[in-house]
Coordinates of C-alpha atoms and ligand atoms in Angstrom, one line a residue:
X594 CA 0.1 0.1 0.4
X595 CA 1.4 3.2 -0.6
X596 CA 1.5 6.5 1.3
X597 CA -0.1 9.1 0.7
X598 CA 1.3 12.4 0.8
X599 CA -0.3 15.1 2.6
X600 CA -0.5 18.1 0.5
X601 CA 2.0 19.9 2.5
X602 CA 4.3 17.8 1.5
X603 CA 3.5 17.9 -2.4
X604 CA 3.0 21.3 -2.1
X605 CA 7.2 21.3 -0.8
X606 CA 7.9 19.3 -3.9
X607 CA 6.0 21.3 -6.1
X608 CA 8.0 24.5 -4.6
X609 CA 11.3 22.7 -5.0
X610 CA 10.6 21.4 -8.5
X611 CA 10.1 25.4 -9.7
X612 CA 12.6 27.2 -7.5
X613 CA 14.9 24.7 -10.0
X614 CA 13.6 26.3 -12.7
X615 CA 13.4 29.0 -11.5
X616 CA 17.7 28.9 -10.7
X617 CA 17.9 28.0 -14.0
X618 CA 16.2 30.8 -15.7
X619 CA 18.4 32.2 -13.7
X620 CA 21.2 31.9 -14.5
X621 CA 19.9 32.6 -18.3
X622 CA 19.1 36.0 -17.3
X623 CA 22.4 36.3 -15.7
X624 CA 24.6 35.1 -18.6
X625 CA 21.9 38.1 -20.9
X626 CA 22.9 40.4 -18.5
X627 CA 26.8 39.7 -19.0
X628 CA 25.7 39.2 -22.7
X629 CA 24.8 43.2 -23.0
X630 CA 27.2 44.9 -20.3
X631 CA 30.4 43.2 -20.5
X632 CA 30.6 40.4 -22.8
X633 CA 34.2 40.3 -24.5
X634 CA 33.3 40.2 -28.4
X635 CA 34.7 36.8 -28.8
X636 CA 33.0 35.3 -25.8
X637 CA 29.8 35.4 -27.9
X638 CA 30.2 32.1 -29.7
X639 CA 29.6 30.1 -26.6
X640 CA 27.3 32.3 -24.7
X641 CA 24.9 31.7 -27.3
X642 CA 24.8 27.6 -27.0
X643 CA 25.3 28.3 -23.3
X644 CA 22.1 30.0 -23.5
X645 CA 19.9 27.8 -25.2
X646 CA 21.5 24.3 -23.0
X647 CA 20.1 26.4 -20.2
X648 CA 17.1 27.0 -22.4
X649 CA 16.2 23.3 -23.4
X650 CA 16.8 22.3 -19.8
X651 CA 14.6 24.8 -18.5
X652 CA 11.6 23.6 -20.8
X653 CA 12.4 20.0 -20.0
X654 CA 12.3 20.7 -16.2
X655 CA 8.7 22.7 -17.2
X656 CA 7.1 20.1 -19.0
X657 CA 7.7 16.8 -17.4
X658 CA 5.3 14.4 -17.1
X659 CA 6.0 14.2 -13.3
X660 CA 5.0 18.1 -12.8
X661 CA 1.9 18.0 -14.3
X662 CA 0.8 15.1 -12.6
X663 CA 1.6 16.5 -9.7
X664 CA 0.2 20.0 -10.4
X665 CA -3.1 17.9 -10.6
X666 CA -3.0 16.3 -7.7
X667 CA -2.4 19.5 -6.2
X668 CA -5.3 21.5 -7.8
X669 CA -7.6 18.8 -6.3
X670 CA -6.8 19.3 -2.6
X671 CA -8.5 21.8 -0.6
X672 CA -6.2 22.6 2.4
X673 CA -3.9 25.2 0.9
X674 CA -3.6 29.0 1.7
X675 CA -5.6 31.3 -1.1
X676 CA -2.2 31.8 -2.5
X677 CA -0.9 28.5 -2.5
X678 CA -3.7 27.5 -4.8
X679 CA -3.2 30.7 -6.6
X680 CA 0.1 29.3 -7.4
X681 CA -0.8 25.9 -8.1
X682 CA -3.9 26.7 -10.3
X683 CA -1.1 29.9 -12.7
X684 CA 1.7 26.9 -13.2
X685 CA -1.1 24.6 -14.4
X686 CA -2.1 26.9 -16.8
X687 CA 1.3 28.0 -17.7
X688 CA 2.1 24.1 -18.3
X689 CA -0.8 23.3 -20.2
X690 CA -0.1 26.3 -22.4
X691 CA 3.8 24.6 -22.8
X692 CA 2.7 21.1 -23.4
X693 CA 0.4 22.3 -26.1
X694 CA 3.2 23.3 -28.5
X695 CA 4.5 20.2 -30.3
X696 CA 7.8 19.6 -30.2
X697 CA 8.4 20.3 -34.4
X698 CA 6.2 23.9 -33.7
X699 CA 9.0 24.9 -31.0
X700 CA 11.6 23.8 -33.5
X701 CA 10.7 25.9 -36.8
X702 CA 9.7 28.8 -34.1
X703 CA 13.3 29.2 -33.0
X704 CA 15.0 28.9 -36.6
X705 CA 12.4 31.0 -38.3
X706 CA 13.0 33.4 -35.3
X707 CA 17.1 33.3 -35.4
X708 CA 16.5 34.0 -39.3
X709 CA 14.2 36.4 -38.8
X710 CA 16.7 38.6 -36.5
X711 CA 19.6 38.2 -39.2
X712 CA 17.6 39.4 -42.0
X713 CA 15.7 42.0 -39.9
X714 CA 19.6 43.1 -38.5
X715 CA 21.0 42.8 -42.4
X716 CA 17.7 45.0 -43.7
X717 CA 18.4 47.7 -41.2
X718 CA 22.1 47.8 -42.6
X719 CA 20.8 48.1 -46.1
X720 CA 18.0 50.1 -45.3
X721 CA 15.2 48.0 -47.2
X722 CA 12.7 46.3 -46.0
X723 CA 12.3 43.5 -49.3
X724 CA 15.4 42.5 -47.2
X725 CA 13.4 41.1 -44.4
X726 CA 9.7 40.7 -45.4
X727 CA 10.0 37.0 -46.9
X728 CA 11.3 35.9 -43.5
X729 CA 8.8 38.4 -41.4
X730 CA 5.8 36.5 -43.4
X731 CA 7.6 33.4 -42.8
X732 CA 7.4 34.6 -39.3
X733 CA 3.5 36.0 -39.3
X734 CA 2.7 32.4 -41.3
X735 CA 4.1 30.6 -38.0
X736 CA 2.5 32.7 -35.5
X737 CA -1.3 32.4 -36.8
X738 CA -0.5 28.9 -36.4
X739 CA 0.0 29.5 -33.0
X740 CA -2.9 31.3 -32.9
X741 CA -4.6 27.5 -33.4
X742 CA -2.6 25.8 -30.8
X743 CA -3.4 28.1 -28.4
X744 CA -6.7 28.6 -28.9
X745 CA -8.9 31.4 -29.1
X746 CA -12.6 32.6 -28.3
X747 CA -13.1 35.8 -30.0
X748 CA -10.8 37.3 -32.7
X749 CA -6.8 35.2 -33.1
X750 CA -4.9 37.8 -31.8
X751 CA -6.1 37.7 -28.7
X752 CA -4.5 34.5 -27.7
X753 CA -1.1 36.2 -28.3
X754 CA -2.2 38.8 -26.6
X755 CA -3.0 36.5 -23.7
X756 CA 1.3 35.7 -23.3
X757 CA 1.8 39.2 -22.4
X758 CA -1.5 40.2 -20.9
X759 CA -3.9 37.9 -19.7
X760 CA -7.2 39.1 -19.9
X761 CA -7.1 41.8 -22.4
X762 CA -8.9 41.3 -25.5
X763 CA -8.9 42.8 -28.3
X764 CA -12.6 44.2 -28.1
X765 CA -10.7 46.1 -25.2
X766 CA -8.1 47.6 -27.0
X767 CA -10.1 48.9 -29.9
X768 CA -12.3 50.5 -27.4
X769 CA -8.9 51.9 -25.5
X770 CA -7.3 52.8 -29.2
X771 CA -11.0 54.3 -30.2
X772 CA -10.4 56.5 -27.1
X773 CA -7.1 57.6 -27.9
X774 CA -8.1 58.8 -31.4
X775 CA -11.4 60.2 -31.0
X776 CA -10.2 61.9 -27.8
X777 CA -6.3 62.6 -28.3
X778 CA -5.9 64.0 -31.9
X779 CA -8.3 66.7 -31.0
X780 CA -5.6 68.1 -28.1
X781 CA -2.7 67.4 -30.3
X782 CA -4.4 69.4 -33.0
X783 CA -4.9 72.3 -30.6
X784 CA -1.4 71.8 -29.3
X785 CA 0.4 71.9 -32.5
X786 CA -1.6 75.8 -33.7
X787 CA 0.8 76.8 -30.6
X788 CA 4.4 78.0 -30.6
X789 CA 6.6 75.1 -29.9
X790 CA 8.9 75.7 -26.7
X791 CA 12.2 76.1 -27.3
X792 CA 14.3 72.4 -26.0
X793 CA 17.9 73.1 -28.0
X794 CA 19.3 73.3 -24.0
X795 CA 18.7 70.1 -24.0
X796 CA 21.3 68.9 -26.3
X797 CA 24.6 70.9 -25.5
X798 CA 27.4 69.2 -24.0
X799 CA 26.6 67.5 -20.4
X800 CA 29.7 65.2 -19.6
X801 CA 29.4 61.9 -19.0
X802 CA 30.5 61.1 -15.4
X803 CA 28.7 64.0 -14.2
X804 CA 25.6 62.5 -15.7
X805 CA 25.9 58.8 -14.8
X806 CA 26.6 60.3 -11.0
X807 CA 23.3 62.3 -11.6
X808 CA 21.3 59.3 -12.6
X809 CA 22.2 57.4 -9.7
X810 CA 21.7 59.8 -7.6
X811 CA 17.5 59.8 -9.0
X812 CA 17.4 56.0 -8.8
X813 CA 18.7 56.4 -4.7
X814 CA 15.8 59.1 -3.9
X815 CA 13.1 56.8 -5.7
X816 CA 14.5 54.2 -3.2
X817 CA 15.8 51.9 -5.4
X818 CA 18.2 49.3 -2.5
X819 CA 21.8 49.0 -4.2
X820 CA 22.4 46.5 -1.8
X821 CA 19.9 44.2 -3.9
X822 CA 20.5 46.2 -7.7
X823 CA 23.7 47.7 -9.5
X824 CA 23.7 49.9 -12.5
X825 CA 25.4 49.3 -15.7
X826 CA 25.8 50.8 -19.6
X827 CA 24.8 48.9 -22.4
X828 CA 23.1 49.8 -26.1
X829 CA 19.1 50.0 -24.9
X830 CA 18.5 50.9 -21.3
X831 CA 16.9 47.2 -19.9
X832 CA 15.7 46.0 -16.0
X833 CA 16.3 42.3 -15.2
X834 CA 16.2 40.7 -12.4
X835 CA 17.5 37.1 -10.9
X836 CA 15.5 37.6 -7.3
X837 CA 14.3 40.6 -5.7
X838 CA 17.2 40.9 -3.8
X839 CA 19.2 41.0 -7.2
X840 CA 17.5 43.6 -9.5
X841 CA 19.7 45.1 -11.9
X842 CA 19.3 48.0 -14.2
X843 CA 21.5 49.7 -17.3
X844 CA 20.9 52.8 -18.9
X845 CA 23.0 55.1 -22.1
X846 CA 24.8 58.0 -21.9
X847 CA 24.8 60.9 -24.5
X848 CA 26.7 63.6 -24.0
X849 CA 24.3 65.8 -26.3
X850 CA 21.2 64.9 -24.4
X851 CA 20.6 65.0 -21.6
X852 CA 17.2 63.7 -21.5
X853 CA 18.3 60.2 -22.5
X854 CA 19.9 59.0 -19.7
X855 CA 17.8 61.4 -16.8
X856 CA 14.3 59.5 -18.1
X857 CA 15.8 56.2 -19.1
X858 CA 17.4 55.6 -15.6
X859 CA 13.9 56.9 -14.2
X860 CA 11.5 54.6 -16.0
X861 CA 14.2 51.3 -15.3
X862 CA 13.7 52.0 -12.0
X863 CA 10.6 52.0 -11.8
X864 CA 10.4 48.8 -12.9
X865 CA 13.1 47.6 -10.7
X866 CA 11.1 48.8 -7.5
X867 CA 8.5 46.6 -8.6
X868 CA 10.5 43.5 -9.1
X869 CA 12.6 44.3 -5.6
X870 CA 9.1 44.6 -4.5
X871 CA 8.0 41.1 -5.5
X872 CA 7.6 38.5 -2.5
X873 CA 10.9 37.0 -2.1
X874 CA 9.2 33.9 -0.3
X875 CA 7.5 33.3 -3.6
X876 CA 10.8 33.1 -5.5
X877 CA 10.1 31.1 -8.4
X878 CA 6.7 30.3 -8.0
X879 CA 4.2 32.5 -10.3
X880 CA 2.8 34.9 -7.0
X881 CA 6.9 35.7 -7.4
X882 CA 6.5 36.9 -10.4
X883 CA 5.0 40.6 -12.1
X884 CA 1.2 40.4 -13.1
X885 CA 1.2 41.3 -16.6
X886 CA 3.7 43.5 -18.8
X887 CA 1.4 45.7 -18.5
X888 CA 1.5 46.7 -14.8
X889 CA 5.2 46.3 -15.2
X890 CA 5.3 49.1 -17.5
X891 CA 2.5 50.9 -15.7
X892 CA 5.1 51.2 -13.2
X893 CA 8.1 52.8 -14.7
X894 CA 5.8 55.4 -17.1
X895 CA 4.0 56.2 -13.5
X896 CA 7.8 57.1 -12.3
X897 CA 9.3 58.1 -15.6
X898 CA 5.9 60.7 -16.4
X899 CA 3.3 60.7 -14.0
X900 CA 6.2 61.9 -11.1
X901 CA 9.3 62.5 -13.3
X902 CA 7.9 65.0 -15.6
X903 CA 6.6 67.2 -13.4
X904 CA 6.7 70.6 -12.3
X905 CA 6.8 69.3 -8.7
X906 CA 9.2 67.0 -9.1
X907 CA 11.8 69.4 -11.0
X908 CA 11.0 71.7 -8.5
X909 CA 12.9 69.8 -6.2
X910 CA 16.2 68.6 -8.5
X911 CA 16.7 71.5 -10.9
X912 CA 18.4 73.4 -8.3
X913 CA 20.9 70.5 -7.9
X914 CA 20.9 69.9 -12.0
X915 CA 21.8 73.5 -12.7
X916 CA 24.1 72.8 -10.4
X917 CA 26.3 70.3 -12.3
X918 CA 25.6 71.4 -15.0
X919 CA 26.4 75.2 -15.3
X920 CA 27.0 76.6 -18.4
X921 CA 24.4 74.4 -19.9
X922 CA 21.7 75.4 -17.6
X923 CA 22.3 78.1 -15.5
X924 CA 20.9 80.6 -17.5
X925 CA 17.8 78.2 -18.2
X926 CA 14.7 78.9 -15.8
X927 CA 12.7 76.1 -14.4
X928 CA 9.5 76.7 -16.1
X929 CA 11.3 76.7 -19.9
X930 CA 13.2 73.1 -18.0
X931 CA 9.7 71.9 -17.6
X932 CA 8.1 72.9 -21.2
X933 CA 11.3 71.2 -22.5
X934 CA 10.6 68.3 -21.4
X935 CA 7.5 68.0 -22.1
X936 CA 7.3 68.8 -26.0
X937 CA 4.7 67.5 -27.8
X938 CA 5.8 67.1 -31.5
X939 CA 5.1 64.2 -33.9
X940 CA 7.5 61.8 -35.0
X941 CA 8.8 58.6 -36.5
X942 CA 10.6 56.7 -33.6
X943 CA 8.6 55.5 -31.3
X944 CA 10.4 55.7 -28.5
X945 CA 11.6 59.2 -28.9
X946 CA 8.2 60.0 -28.9
X947 CA 6.7 62.6 -26.0
X948 CA 4.1 61.0 -23.9
X949 CA 1.1 62.3 -26.3
X950 CA 2.0 61.2 -29.7
X951 CA 3.5 57.7 -28.3
X952 CA 0.3 56.1 -28.3
X953 CA -0.2 56.7 -31.9
X954 CA 2.9 54.8 -32.7
X955 CA 1.4 51.9 -30.4
X956 CA -2.1 52.2 -31.7
X957 CA -0.5 52.0 -35.5
X958 CA 1.5 48.2 -34.6
X959 CA -1.7 47.3 -32.8
X960 CA -4.1 47.8 -36.0
X961 CA -1.1 46.1 -38.3
X962 CA -0.4 42.9 -36.3
X963 CA -4.4 42.4 -36.0
X964 CA -4.5 42.6 -39.5
X965 CA -1.6 40.0 -40.7
X966 CA -2.9 38.2 -37.4
X967 CA -6.1 37.9 -38.9
X968 CA -5.0 37.8 -42.2
X969 CA -7.0 41.4 -44.1
X970 CA -2.8 42.7 -44.1
X971 CA -0.3 40.7 -46.1
X972 CA 3.3 41.6 -45.6
X973 CA 4.3 42.6 -48.8
X974 CA 1.8 45.7 -48.5
X975 CA 3.6 46.5 -45.0
X976 CA 6.1 49.3 -45.4
X977 CA 3.0 51.3 -47.8
X978 CA -0.1 50.2 -45.3
X979 CA 2.9 51.7 -42.3
X980 CA 3.7 55.1 -44.1
X981 CA 0.0 55.8 -44.9
X982 CA -0.6 55.3 -41.1
X983 CA 2.1 57.6 -40.4
X984 CA 0.3 60.1 -42.3
X985 CA -2.6 59.6 -41.5
X986 CA -2.3 60.0 -37.7
X987 CA 1.1 62.2 -37.1
X988 CA 1.1 64.1 -40.3
X989 CA 4.7 62.7 -40.8
X990 CA 6.1 61.4 -44.4
X991 CA 8.7 58.6 -43.8
X992 CA 11.5 58.9 -45.7
X993 CA 13.3 55.4 -45.9
X994 CA 12.4 52.3 -43.5
X995 CA 15.2 52.6 -40.8
X996 CA 12.6 55.6 -39.5
X997 CA 9.8 53.2 -40.6
X998 CA 9.2 49.9 -40.5
X999 CA 12.3 48.1 -39.3
X1000 CA 12.9 50.4 -36.3
X1001 CA 11.4 47.9 -33.9
X1002 CA 13.3 44.6 -33.3
X1003 CA 10.1 43.1 -32.1
X1004 CA 8.8 41.2 -34.8
X1005 CA 11.8 40.0 -35.6
X1006 CA 11.4 38.1 -32.4
X1007 CA 8.4 36.8 -33.1
X1008 CA 6.7 39.1 -30.5
X1009 CA 3.2 39.8 -31.7
X1010 CA 1.2 41.4 -29.0
X1011 CA 3.8 42.8 -27.4
X1012 CA 3.4 46.5 -28.3
X1013 CA 0.0 47.4 -26.5
X1014 CA 1.3 46.4 -23.1
X1015 CA 3.3 50.1 -23.8
X1016 CA -0.1 51.9 -23.8
X1017 CA -2.2 50.3 -21.7
X1018 CA 1.0 50.9 -19.0
X1019 CA 0.9 54.5 -19.4
X1020 CA -3.2 54.4 -19.1
X1021 CA -2.6 51.8 -15.8
X1022 CA -0.4 54.3 -14.5
X1023 CA -2.6 57.4 -15.2
X1024 CA -5.5 55.7 -13.0
X1025 CA -2.8 54.3 -10.6
X1026 CA -1.4 58.0 -9.6
X1027 CA -4.9 59.0 -9.5
X1028 CA -6.3 56.8 -6.5
X1029 CA -2.7 57.2 -5.0
X1030 CA -2.7 61.0 -5.1
X1031 CA -6.4 60.7 -3.2
X1032 CA -5.1 58.1 -0.4
X1033 CA -1.5 59.3 0.0
X1034 CA -1.8 62.9 2.3
X1035 CA 0.2 65.3 1.0
X1036 CA 1.6 63.0 -2.0
X1037 CA 2.1 66.0 -3.9
X1038 CA 3.9 68.1 -1.5
X1039 CA 6.6 65.0 -0.4
X1040 CA 7.1 64.7 -4.0
X1041 CA 8.3 68.5 -3.9
X1042 CA 10.5 67.8 -1.0
X1043 CA 12.1 64.9 -3.2
X1044 CA 10.6 62.6 -0.5
X1045 CA 8.8 59.5 -2.5
X1046 CA 8.9 57.0 0.8
X1047 CA 4.7 57.4 1.0
X1048 CA 4.7 57.2 -2.7
X1049 CA 6.5 53.4 -3.2
X1050 CA 5.2 52.0 0.2
X1051 CA 1.7 52.8 -1.2
X1052 CA 3.3 50.9 -4.3
X1053 CA 4.1 48.5 -2.7
X1054 CA 1.2 47.8 -0.4
X1055 CA -1.3 48.1 -3.6
X1056 CA 0.7 46.6 -6.4
X1057 CA 4.4 45.1 -6.0
X1058 CA 2.9 42.6 -3.1
X1059 CA 0.6 40.6 -4.9
X1060 CA 2.8 39.5 -7.7
X1061 CA 0.7 37.5 -10.4
X1062 CA -1.8 36.8 -7.9
X1063 CA -4.5 39.2 -9.2
X1064 CA -4.6 39.3 -13.6
X1065 CA -4.0 43.7 -14.4
X1066 CA -7.3 44.3 -14.9
X1067 CA -8.6 42.5 -11.3
X1068 CA -5.4 44.7 -9.6
X1069 CA -7.1 47.9 -11.2
X1070 CA -10.0 47.1 -10.1
X1071 CA -8.8 46.0 -6.7
X1072 CA -6.6 49.0 -6.5
X1073 CA -8.6 52.3 -8.1
X1074 CA -12.3 50.0 -7.9
X1075 CA -13.0 50.1 -11.0
X1076 CA -11.8 48.9 -14.6
X1077 CA -8.8 50.3 -16.8
X1078 CA -10.3 53.6 -17.8
X1079 CA -8.5 55.7 -20.2
X1080 CA -10.2 59.1 -19.0
X1081 CA -7.9 58.9 -16.1
X1082 CA -5.4 59.4 -18.8
X1083 CA -6.9 61.9 -20.8
X1084 CA -7.8 63.9 -17.7
X1085 CA -4.1 63.5 -16.6
X1086 CA -3.1 64.9 -20.1
X1087 CA -5.4 67.1 -20.9
X1088 CA -4.7 69.0 -17.3
X1089 CA -1.0 68.7 -17.5
X1090 CA -0.8 69.4 -21.3
X1091 CA -3.5 72.0 -21.3
X1092 CA -1.4 73.8 -19.2
X1093 CA 2.2 73.9 -21.0
X1094 CA 0.3 75.1 -24.0
X1095 CA -2.1 77.9 -22.2
X1096 CA -5.0 76.2 -24.1
Ligands
CO1782 CO1 9.5 49.6 -20.0

């Protein structure tokens, strides 16, 4: 007779298996971090092999039959805590999703991704979308097959979106981007009629070391724990976490552009505070992971824009900044600085866009992705469609593919359904920040005096500590008493930019 294990014992088995998988994945994350920061040129070859090996091990561990049996047994047990039951339910969901993929499809997707990525690099060098197009076409075909593998109810794109933002779907996004069009376009048109503030002084000479030092001080002020993280330099700024006690950020410094470093530091700092605030005791388990990409981005955008581009934030920091960069900023009054850092101007490149026009960049990619996945748009027509959208929504002519359809890496990675989370992040941020202002007495005075402890504490208690326990919309509703509502972003935008442009 076999002795039945108790739920406690089974849960400990599950936890041990999941932590082992997390250890492998985090070893991969460290190798990837190293690849982006310190890896010497010749190390790239074996590094690719090392990452592939670890990725295979993690995949094998997570899809083994024994884990499935354990998860199914545990999901029938009712004597576990709510968090434990949630972990089991989410792990089982993740497990069943992984098991849906036939091995042949995984291999095909992996080699197509590799080929598409290299074609994208080559296409950028030659500034010619045609070099990338056949590979992208193949990628889209595979992604369409993936939607069938994963399954969906209303729209195939929902299946892909679900990977990054569980609970979001085409009908939700269509509503949100319709609001973007109907209410942000008129605001943009009014702004376009006003004189644009001067921002030339942001492109004076800003020495590297001084920028680096200033960025570190911003991170410290925000509450980023340097005993549980560090900052380094990389080509593209990013945040990576190996566990809540080792969360790293990177930045990029351009001596001719103060803004680049400043807001990327604050942005990545926001991501990092979220990771440092996830519950350590849930390491390796779903409740120790971020809720979704949209919620992750809400944390970075809240700090970057709602806090870091506000007048009250710079009331505290601007004097210090002027002291550091005397020759560039001494003669520039605070209000001119504030207007310059919030300049609204339609442009070609998403990552350089301002807070308002940014969402048109995302909307365009969303419309294109939806079309490609549902089959109403073909990759051979993509360049023309792209250029037409930019003309229609932002009134800008796309001069070449580099500044157009080839600018983002996402499609070459096969990441379809990712872009919308950028906009969702800003909209969640506006709604969360409105609630924070209501619930934290004196928050604006605190920000004006450079004290962010109460805000960080509020985010820790209301967002960070839950991990994946709630979906993004559940979390939003729990914290703000309603589902995501674009109205909050619109109110924020009207108030802020109405003030700057005297509308
Ligand atoms: Co981000």
